[in-house]
Coordinates of C-alpha atoms and ligand atoms in Angstrom, one line a residue:
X20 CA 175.1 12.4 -216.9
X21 CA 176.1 14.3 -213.5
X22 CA 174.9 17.8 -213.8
X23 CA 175.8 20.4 -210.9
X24 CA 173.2 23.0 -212.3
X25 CA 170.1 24.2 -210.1
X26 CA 166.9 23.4 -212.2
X27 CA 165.1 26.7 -212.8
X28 CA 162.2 25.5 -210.0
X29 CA 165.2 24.9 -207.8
X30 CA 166.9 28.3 -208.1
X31 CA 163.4 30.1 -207.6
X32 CA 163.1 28.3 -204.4
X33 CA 166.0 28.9 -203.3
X34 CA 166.2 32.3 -204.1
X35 CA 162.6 32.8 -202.6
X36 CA 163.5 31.2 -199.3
X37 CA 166.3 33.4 -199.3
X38 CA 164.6 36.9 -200.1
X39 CA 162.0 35.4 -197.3
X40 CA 164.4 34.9 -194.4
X41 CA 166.1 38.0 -195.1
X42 CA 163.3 40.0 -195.0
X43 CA 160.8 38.5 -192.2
X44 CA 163.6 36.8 -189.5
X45 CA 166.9 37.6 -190.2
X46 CA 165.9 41.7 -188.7
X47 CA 164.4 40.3 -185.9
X48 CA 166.3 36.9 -185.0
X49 CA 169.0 38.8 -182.6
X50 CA 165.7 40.0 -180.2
X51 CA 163.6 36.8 -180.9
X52 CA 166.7 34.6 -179.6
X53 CA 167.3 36.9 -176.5
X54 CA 163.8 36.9 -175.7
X55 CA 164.0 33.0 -175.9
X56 CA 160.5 33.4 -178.5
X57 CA 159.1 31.4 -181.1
X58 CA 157.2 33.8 -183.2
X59 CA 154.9 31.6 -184.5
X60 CA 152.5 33.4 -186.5
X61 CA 155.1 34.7 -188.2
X62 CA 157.7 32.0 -188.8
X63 CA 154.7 29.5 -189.3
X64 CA 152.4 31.0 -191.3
X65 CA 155.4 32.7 -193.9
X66 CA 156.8 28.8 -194.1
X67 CA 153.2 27.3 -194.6
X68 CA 152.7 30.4 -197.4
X69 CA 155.8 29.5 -199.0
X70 CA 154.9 25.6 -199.2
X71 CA 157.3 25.0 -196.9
X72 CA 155.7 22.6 -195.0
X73 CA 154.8 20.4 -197.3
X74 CA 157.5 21.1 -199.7
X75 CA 158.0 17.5 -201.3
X76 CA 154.8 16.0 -200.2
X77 CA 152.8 15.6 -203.8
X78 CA 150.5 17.9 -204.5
X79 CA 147.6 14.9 -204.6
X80 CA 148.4 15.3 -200.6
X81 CA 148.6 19.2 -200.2
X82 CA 152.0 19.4 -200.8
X83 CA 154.3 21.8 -203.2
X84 CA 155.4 18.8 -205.0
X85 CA 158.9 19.7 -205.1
X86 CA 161.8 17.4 -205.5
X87 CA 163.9 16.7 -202.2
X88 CA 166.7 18.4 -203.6
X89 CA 164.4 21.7 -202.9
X90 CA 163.9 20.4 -199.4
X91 CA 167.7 20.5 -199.3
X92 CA 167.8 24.1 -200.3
X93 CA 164.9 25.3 -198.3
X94 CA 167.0 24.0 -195.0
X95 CA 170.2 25.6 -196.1
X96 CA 168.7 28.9 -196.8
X97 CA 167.0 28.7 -193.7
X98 CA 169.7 27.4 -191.0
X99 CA 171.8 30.4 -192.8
X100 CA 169.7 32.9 -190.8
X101 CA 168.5 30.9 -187.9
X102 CA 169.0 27.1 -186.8
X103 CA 165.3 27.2 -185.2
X104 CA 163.6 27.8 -188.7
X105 CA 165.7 24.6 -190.2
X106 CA 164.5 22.3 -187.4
X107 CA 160.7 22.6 -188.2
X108 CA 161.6 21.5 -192.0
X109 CA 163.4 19.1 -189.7
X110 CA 160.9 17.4 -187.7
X111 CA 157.9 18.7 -189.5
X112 CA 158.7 18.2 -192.9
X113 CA 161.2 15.8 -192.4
X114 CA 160.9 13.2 -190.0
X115 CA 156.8 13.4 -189.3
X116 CA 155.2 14.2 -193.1
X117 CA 157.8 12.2 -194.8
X118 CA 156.9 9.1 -192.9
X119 CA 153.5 9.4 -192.9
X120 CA 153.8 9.7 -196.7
X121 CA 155.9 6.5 -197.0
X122 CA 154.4 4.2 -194.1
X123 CA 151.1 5.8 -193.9
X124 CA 147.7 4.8 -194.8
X125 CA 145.7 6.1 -197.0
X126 CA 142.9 7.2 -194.4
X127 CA 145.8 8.5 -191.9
X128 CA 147.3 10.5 -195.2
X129 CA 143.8 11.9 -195.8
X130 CA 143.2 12.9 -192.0
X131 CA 146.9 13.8 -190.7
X132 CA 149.4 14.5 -193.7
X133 CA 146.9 17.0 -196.1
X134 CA 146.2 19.3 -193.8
X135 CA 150.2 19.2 -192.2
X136 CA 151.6 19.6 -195.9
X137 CA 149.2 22.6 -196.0
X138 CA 150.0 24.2 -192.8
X139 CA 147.2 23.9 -191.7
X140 CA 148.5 21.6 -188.6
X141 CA 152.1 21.6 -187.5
X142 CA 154.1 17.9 -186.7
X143 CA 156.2 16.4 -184.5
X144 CA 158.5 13.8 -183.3
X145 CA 158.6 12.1 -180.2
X146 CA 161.9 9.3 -179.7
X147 CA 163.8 10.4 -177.0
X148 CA 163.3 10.4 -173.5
X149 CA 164.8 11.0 -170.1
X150 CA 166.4 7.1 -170.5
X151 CA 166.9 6.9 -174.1
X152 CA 168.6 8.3 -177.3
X153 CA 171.1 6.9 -178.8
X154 CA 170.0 3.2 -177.1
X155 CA 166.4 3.6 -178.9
X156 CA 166.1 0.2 -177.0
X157 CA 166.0 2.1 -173.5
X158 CA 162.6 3.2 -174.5
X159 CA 159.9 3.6 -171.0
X160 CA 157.1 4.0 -173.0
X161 CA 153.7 1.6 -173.8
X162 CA 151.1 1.8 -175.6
X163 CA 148.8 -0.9 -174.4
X164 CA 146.0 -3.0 -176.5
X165 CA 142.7 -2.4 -174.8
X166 CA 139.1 -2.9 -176.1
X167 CA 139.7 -1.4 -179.5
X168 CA 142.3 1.6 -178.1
X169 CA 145.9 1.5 -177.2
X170 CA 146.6 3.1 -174.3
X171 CA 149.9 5.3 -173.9
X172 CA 152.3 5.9 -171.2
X173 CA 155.3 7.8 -171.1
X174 CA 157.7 10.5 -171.7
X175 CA 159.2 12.0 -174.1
X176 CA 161.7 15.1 -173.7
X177 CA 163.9 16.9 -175.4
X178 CA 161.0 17.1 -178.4
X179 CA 161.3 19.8 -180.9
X180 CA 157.9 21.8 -180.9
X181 CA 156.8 20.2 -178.0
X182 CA 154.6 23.1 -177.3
X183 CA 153.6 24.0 -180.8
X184 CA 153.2 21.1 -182.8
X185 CA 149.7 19.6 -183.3
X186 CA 150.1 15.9 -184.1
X187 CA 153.1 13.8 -183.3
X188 CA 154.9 10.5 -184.3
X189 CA 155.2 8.8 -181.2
X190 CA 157.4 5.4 -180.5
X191 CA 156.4 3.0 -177.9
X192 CA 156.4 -0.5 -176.7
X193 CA 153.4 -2.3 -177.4
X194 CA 155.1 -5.9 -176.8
X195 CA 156.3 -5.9 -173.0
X196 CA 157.3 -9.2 -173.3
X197 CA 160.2 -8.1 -176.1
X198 CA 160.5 -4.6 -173.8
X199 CA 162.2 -7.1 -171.1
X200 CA 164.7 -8.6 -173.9
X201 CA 165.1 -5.4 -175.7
X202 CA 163.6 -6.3 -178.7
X203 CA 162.9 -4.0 -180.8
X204 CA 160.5 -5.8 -182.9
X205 CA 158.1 -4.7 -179.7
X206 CA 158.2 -1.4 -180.8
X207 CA 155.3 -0.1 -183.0
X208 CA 154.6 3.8 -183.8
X209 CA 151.5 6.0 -183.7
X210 CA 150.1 9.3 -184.5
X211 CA 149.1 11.2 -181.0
X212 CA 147.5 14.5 -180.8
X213 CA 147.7 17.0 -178.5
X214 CA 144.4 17.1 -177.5
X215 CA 144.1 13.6 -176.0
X216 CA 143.3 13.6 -172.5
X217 CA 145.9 12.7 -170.8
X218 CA 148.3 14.7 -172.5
X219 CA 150.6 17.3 -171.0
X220 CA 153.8 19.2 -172.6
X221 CA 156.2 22.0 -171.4
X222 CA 159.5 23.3 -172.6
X223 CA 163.4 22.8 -171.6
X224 CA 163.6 25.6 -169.4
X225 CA 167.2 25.6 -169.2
X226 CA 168.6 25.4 -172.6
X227 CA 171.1 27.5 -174.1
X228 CA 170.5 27.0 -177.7
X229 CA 168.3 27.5 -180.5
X230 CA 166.5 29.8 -178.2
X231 CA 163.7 31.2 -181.0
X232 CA 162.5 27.5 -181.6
X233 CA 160.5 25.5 -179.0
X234 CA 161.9 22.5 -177.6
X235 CA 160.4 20.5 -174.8
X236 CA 158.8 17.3 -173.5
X237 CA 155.4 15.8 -173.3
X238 CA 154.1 13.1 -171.6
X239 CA 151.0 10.5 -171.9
X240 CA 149.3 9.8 -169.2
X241 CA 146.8 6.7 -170.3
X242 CA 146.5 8.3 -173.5
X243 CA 144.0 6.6 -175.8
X244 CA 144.6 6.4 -179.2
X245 CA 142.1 4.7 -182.0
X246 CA 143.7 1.4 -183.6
X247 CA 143.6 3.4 -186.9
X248 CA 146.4 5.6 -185.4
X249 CA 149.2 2.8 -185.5
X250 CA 151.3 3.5 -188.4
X251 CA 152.4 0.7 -190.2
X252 CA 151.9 -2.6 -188.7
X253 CA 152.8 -3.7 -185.1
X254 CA 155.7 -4.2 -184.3
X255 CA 157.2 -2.1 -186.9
X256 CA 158.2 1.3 -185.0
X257 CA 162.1 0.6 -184.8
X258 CA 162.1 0.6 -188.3
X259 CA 159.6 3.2 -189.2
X260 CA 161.5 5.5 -186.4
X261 CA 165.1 4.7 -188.4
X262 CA 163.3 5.9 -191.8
X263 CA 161.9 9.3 -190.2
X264 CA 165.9 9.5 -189.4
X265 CA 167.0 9.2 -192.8
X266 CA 164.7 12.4 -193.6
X267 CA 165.4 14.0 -190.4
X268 CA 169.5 13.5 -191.2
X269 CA 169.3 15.2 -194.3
X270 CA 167.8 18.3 -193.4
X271 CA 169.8 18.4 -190.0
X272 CA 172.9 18.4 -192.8
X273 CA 171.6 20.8 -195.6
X274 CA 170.7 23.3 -192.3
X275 CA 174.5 23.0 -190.9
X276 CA 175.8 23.2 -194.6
X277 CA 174.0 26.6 -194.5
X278 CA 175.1 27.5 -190.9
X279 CA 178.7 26.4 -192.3
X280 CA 177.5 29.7 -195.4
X281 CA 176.7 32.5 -192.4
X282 CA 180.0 31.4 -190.5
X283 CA 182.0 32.1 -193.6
X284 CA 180.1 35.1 -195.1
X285 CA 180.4 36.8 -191.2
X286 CA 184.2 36.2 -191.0
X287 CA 185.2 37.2 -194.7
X288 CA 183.2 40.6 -193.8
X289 CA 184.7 40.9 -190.6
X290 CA 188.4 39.9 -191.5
X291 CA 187.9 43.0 -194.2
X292 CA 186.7 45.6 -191.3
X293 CA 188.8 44.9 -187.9
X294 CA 192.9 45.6 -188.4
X295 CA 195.8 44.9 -186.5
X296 CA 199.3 45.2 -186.9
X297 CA 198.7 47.7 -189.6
X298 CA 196.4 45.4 -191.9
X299 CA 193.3 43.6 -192.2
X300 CA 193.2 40.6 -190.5
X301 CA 192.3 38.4 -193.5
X302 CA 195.6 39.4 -194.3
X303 CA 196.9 36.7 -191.6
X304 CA 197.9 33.5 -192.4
X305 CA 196.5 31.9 -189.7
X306 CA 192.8 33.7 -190.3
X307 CA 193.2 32.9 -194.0
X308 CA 193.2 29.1 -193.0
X309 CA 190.5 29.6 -191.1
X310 CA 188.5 31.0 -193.6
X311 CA 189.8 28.3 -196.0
X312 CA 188.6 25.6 -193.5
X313 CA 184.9 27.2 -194.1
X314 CA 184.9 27.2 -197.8
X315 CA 186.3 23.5 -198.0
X316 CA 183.5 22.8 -195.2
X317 CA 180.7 24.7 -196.7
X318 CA 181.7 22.6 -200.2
X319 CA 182.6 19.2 -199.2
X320 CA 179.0 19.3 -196.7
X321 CA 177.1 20.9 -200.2
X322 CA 178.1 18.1 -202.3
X323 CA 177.3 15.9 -199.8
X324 CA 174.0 16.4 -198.9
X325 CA 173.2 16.6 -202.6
X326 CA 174.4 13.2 -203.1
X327 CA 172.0 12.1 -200.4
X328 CA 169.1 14.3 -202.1
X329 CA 169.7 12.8 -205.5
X330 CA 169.5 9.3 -204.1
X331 CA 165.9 10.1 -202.6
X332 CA 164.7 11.7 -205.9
X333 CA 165.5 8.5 -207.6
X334 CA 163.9 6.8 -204.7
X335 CA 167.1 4.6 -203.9
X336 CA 168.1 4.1 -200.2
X337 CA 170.3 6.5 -198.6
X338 CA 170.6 5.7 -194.9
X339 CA 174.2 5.7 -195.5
X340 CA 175.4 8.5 -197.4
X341 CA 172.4 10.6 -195.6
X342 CA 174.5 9.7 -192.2
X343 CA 177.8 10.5 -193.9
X344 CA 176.2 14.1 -194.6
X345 CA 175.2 14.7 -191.6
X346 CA 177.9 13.5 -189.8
X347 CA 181.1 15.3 -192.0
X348 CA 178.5 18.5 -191.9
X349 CA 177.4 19.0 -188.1
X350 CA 180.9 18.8 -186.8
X351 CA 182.2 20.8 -190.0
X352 CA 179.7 23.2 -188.5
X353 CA 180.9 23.2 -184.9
X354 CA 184.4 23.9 -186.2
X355 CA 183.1 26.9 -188.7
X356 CA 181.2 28.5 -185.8
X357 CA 184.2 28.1 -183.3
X358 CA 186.5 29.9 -185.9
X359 CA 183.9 32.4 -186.6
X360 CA 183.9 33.5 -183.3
X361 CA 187.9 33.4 -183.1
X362 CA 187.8 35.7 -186.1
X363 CA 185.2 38.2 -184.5
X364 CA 187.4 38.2 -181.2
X365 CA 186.0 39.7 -178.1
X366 CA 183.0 40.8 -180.5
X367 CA 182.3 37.1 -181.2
X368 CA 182.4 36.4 -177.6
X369 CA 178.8 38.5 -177.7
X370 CA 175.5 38.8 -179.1
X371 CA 176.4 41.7 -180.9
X372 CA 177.6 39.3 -184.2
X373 CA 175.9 36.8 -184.9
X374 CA 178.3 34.3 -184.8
X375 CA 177.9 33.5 -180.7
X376 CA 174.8 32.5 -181.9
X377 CA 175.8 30.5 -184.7
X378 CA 178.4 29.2 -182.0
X379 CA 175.4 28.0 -179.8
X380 CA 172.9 27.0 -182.2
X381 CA 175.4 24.5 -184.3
X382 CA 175.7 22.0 -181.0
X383 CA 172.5 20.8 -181.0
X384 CA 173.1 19.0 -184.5
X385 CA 176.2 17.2 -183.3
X386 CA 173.6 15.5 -180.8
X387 CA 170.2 15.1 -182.2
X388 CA 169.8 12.5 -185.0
X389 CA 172.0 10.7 -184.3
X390 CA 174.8 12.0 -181.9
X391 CA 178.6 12.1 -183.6
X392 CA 180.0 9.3 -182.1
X393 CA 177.0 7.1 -183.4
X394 CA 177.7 8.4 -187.1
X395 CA 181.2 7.8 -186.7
X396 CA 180.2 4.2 -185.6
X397 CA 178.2 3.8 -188.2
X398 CA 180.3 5.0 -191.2
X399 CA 183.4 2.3 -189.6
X400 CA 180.9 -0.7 -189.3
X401 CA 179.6 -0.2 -193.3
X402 CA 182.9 -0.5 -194.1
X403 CA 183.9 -3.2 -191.6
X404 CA 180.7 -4.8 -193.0
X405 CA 179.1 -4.8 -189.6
X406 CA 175.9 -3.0 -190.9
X407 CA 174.4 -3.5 -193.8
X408 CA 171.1 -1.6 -194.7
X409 CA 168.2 -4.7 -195.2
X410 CA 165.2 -3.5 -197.4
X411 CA 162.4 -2.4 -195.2
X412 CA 158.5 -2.6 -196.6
X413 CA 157.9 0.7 -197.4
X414 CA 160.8 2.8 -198.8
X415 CA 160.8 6.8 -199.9
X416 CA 158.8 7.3 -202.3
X417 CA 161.0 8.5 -205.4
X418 CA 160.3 12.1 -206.8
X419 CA 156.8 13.0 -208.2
X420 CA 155.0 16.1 -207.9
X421 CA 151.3 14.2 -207.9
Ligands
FAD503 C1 167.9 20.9 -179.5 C2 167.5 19.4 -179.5 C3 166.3 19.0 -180.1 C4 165.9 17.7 -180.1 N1 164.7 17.3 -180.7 C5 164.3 16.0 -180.7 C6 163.0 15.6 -181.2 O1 162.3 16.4 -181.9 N2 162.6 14.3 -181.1 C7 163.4 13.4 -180.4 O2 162.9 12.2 -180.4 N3 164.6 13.7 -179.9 C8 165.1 15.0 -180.0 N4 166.3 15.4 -179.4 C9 167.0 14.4 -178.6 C10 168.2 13.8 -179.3 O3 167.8 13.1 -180.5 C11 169.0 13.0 -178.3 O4 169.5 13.9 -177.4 C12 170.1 12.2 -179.0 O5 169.6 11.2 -179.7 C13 171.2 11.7 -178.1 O6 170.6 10.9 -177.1 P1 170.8 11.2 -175.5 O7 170.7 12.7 -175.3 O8 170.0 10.3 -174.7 O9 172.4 10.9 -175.3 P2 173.0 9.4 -175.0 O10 172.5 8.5 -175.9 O11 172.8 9.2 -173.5 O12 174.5 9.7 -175.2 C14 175.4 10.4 -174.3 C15 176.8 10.4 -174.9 O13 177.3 9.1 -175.0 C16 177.7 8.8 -176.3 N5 177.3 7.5 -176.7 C17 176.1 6.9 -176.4 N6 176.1 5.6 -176.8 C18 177.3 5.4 -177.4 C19 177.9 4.3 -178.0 N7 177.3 3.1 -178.2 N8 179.2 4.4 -178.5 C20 179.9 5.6 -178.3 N9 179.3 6.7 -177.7 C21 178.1 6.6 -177.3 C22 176.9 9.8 -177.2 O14 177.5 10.1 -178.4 C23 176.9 11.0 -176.3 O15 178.1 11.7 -176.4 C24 166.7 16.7 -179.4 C25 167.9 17.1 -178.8 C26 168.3 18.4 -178.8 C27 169.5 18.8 -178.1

């Protein structure tokens, strides 16, 4: 039977990540982003008291044992004050602890993924690089078999927590012979941590977004890594790297759903306040369908990622309508946070409202993950039955608390 109801865990989480943002970032987000900071102790440690960090890891691994219909929540309610607190349930949550979960062993679960799902270590994710994004196949970097060790080399940049995170899922070629045909059966992942020798990180100095979250690069400079810190077999990092996507995707679209929530809850206030021509301007037409626009968004983007969230609790594949989410609800976002700054005029054309913010902060998500022109491609060639999703070995595990 479909039922649109919260479950009584689900409405305490959400109404707990709510009361949380509210009260710890929201009074301090305007001078954090200005100040370009990451307050870590603070944004950390209150997500790693809340079980944020390992909110649908089972508990049998450290985690809150929710469903991923909380993780859902827990990004909406976040992005809604600040697009930097969603991406660490992005990349932490998302794309590192629910792949080590589904394609990790046992031993690497034990070592890497308890004490991440407790808080105790923070995650990353490390795809991209000066080369390559969207053409994963671009990839520089190696990871070499030698005497026991593979030995890494490389760069990876534009990382989320580059500077902060303590272990990260790294990509790399590890067949050079299938590097030179751009094979991506060469392409095998491990777990790298940031105290290695050999390796280095610093931050995007220049970028003009998400400004209280950390986003930089790191490189590996012959990096050596135990054999035990391959995940999943050889040769299987493509695929293992397009899984972490389908977790990444979804929180990347339950974050701009919420970010679609503050665009509309800013510009119903302000359209109430400001008057011209003798009225409010929600009286306008023309703002009205703005405003409209946001609530069909905010909706259509909701119902969406719940779709996607449902699949993973029955543990069904979702690569699909995960992209669809993401896609319809990162450039829903762009267009709320455009139209929110329309609304708040000249004032939304400062730091003063929020909404410049929002207008900043939504980009990023029409790039990362999957920029929109892939999701577009990839929504036409489902239907054009160019792609078809294949079963991989390992698949999300479906929803269990232990
Ligand atoms: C704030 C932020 C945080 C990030 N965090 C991470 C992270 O934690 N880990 C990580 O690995 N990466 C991260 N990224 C990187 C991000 O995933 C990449 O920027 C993204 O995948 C796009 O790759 P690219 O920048 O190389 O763009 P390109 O792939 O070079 O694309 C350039 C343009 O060409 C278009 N294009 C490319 N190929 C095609 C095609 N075949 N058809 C049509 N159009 C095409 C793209 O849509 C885009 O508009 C982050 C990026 C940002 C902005």
């Amino acid at each position: 039977m479909l039922d649109f109801e919260l479950t009584e865990e689900q409405q305490l989480l959400q109404q707990t990540v709510r009361e949380w943002a509210a009260r710890e970032i929201a009074p301090r987000i305007k001078e954090l982003d200005r100040q370009h900071c990451f307050d870590r102790d603070r944004v950390l440690g209150g997500m790693a008291e809340l079980g944020l960090l390992g909110i649908s890891v089972p508990q049998a691994y450290g985690g809150a044992g929710m469903d991923y219909i909380c993780l859902g929540l827990a990004s909406e309610e976040l992005e809604y004050v600040d697009t930097s607190l969603r991406v660490i349930m992005s990349v932490h949550a998302g794309l590192n602890c629910l792949t080590l979960l589904t394609w990790g062993s046992e031993a690497q679960k034990q070592a890497y993924l308890v004490p991440q799902a407790r808080g105790e270590k923070i995650a990353g994710y490390g795809l991209t690089e000066p080369g390559a994004g969207s053409d994963v196949r671009a990839l520089q970097a190696t990871a070499v078999k030698r005497d026991g060790h593979y030995v890494l080399n490389g760069e990876k940049s534009w990382i989320s927590l580059a500077d902060v995170a303590d272990h990260f899922l790294v990509v790399a070629w590890t067949d050079l012979e299938k590097k030179k045909n751009r094979d991506t059966s060469g392409l095998s992942a491990f777990i790298v941590e940031r105290t290695r020798r050999g390796f280095s990180s610093g931050p995007m100095k220049e970028k003009w977004g998400i400004l209280a979250g950390d986003t930089g690069w790191f490189k590996l400079d012959d990096v050596e890594v135990p054999e035990e810190n391959l995940v999943g077999r050889p040769g299987e990092g493509f695929k293992i790297a397009m899984f972490a996507l389908d977790q990444g995707r979804y929180t990347v679209a339950s974050g701009a759903t919420g970010l679609i929530r503050a665009c509309r809850d800013a510009s119903v206030k302000y359209a109430l306040e400001r008057r011209t021509f003798g009225v409010e301007i929600g009286q306008h037409q023309l703002v009205k369908e703005m405003i409209a626009q946001m609530e069909s968004d905010y909706q259509a983007s909701r119902l969406l990622w719940m779709r996607a969230g449902w699949l993973k609790n029955q543990g069904r594949r979702n690569t699909r309508e995960t992209g669809l989410a993401k896609w319809f609800s990162t450039v829903a976002s762009e267009r709320a946070a455009a139209d929110a700054v329309q609304i708040h005029r000249a004032n939304g054309y400062s730091d003063e409202y929020p909404v410049g913010r929002f207008f900043r902060n939504c980009k990023g998500a029409v790039i990362y993950e999957g920029t929109r022109e892939i999701h577009k491609l990839m929504q036409a060639d489902y239907l054009l039955g160019y792609r078809t999703d294949r079963p991989t070995r390992c698949e999300l595990p479906p929803y269990r608390t232990n």
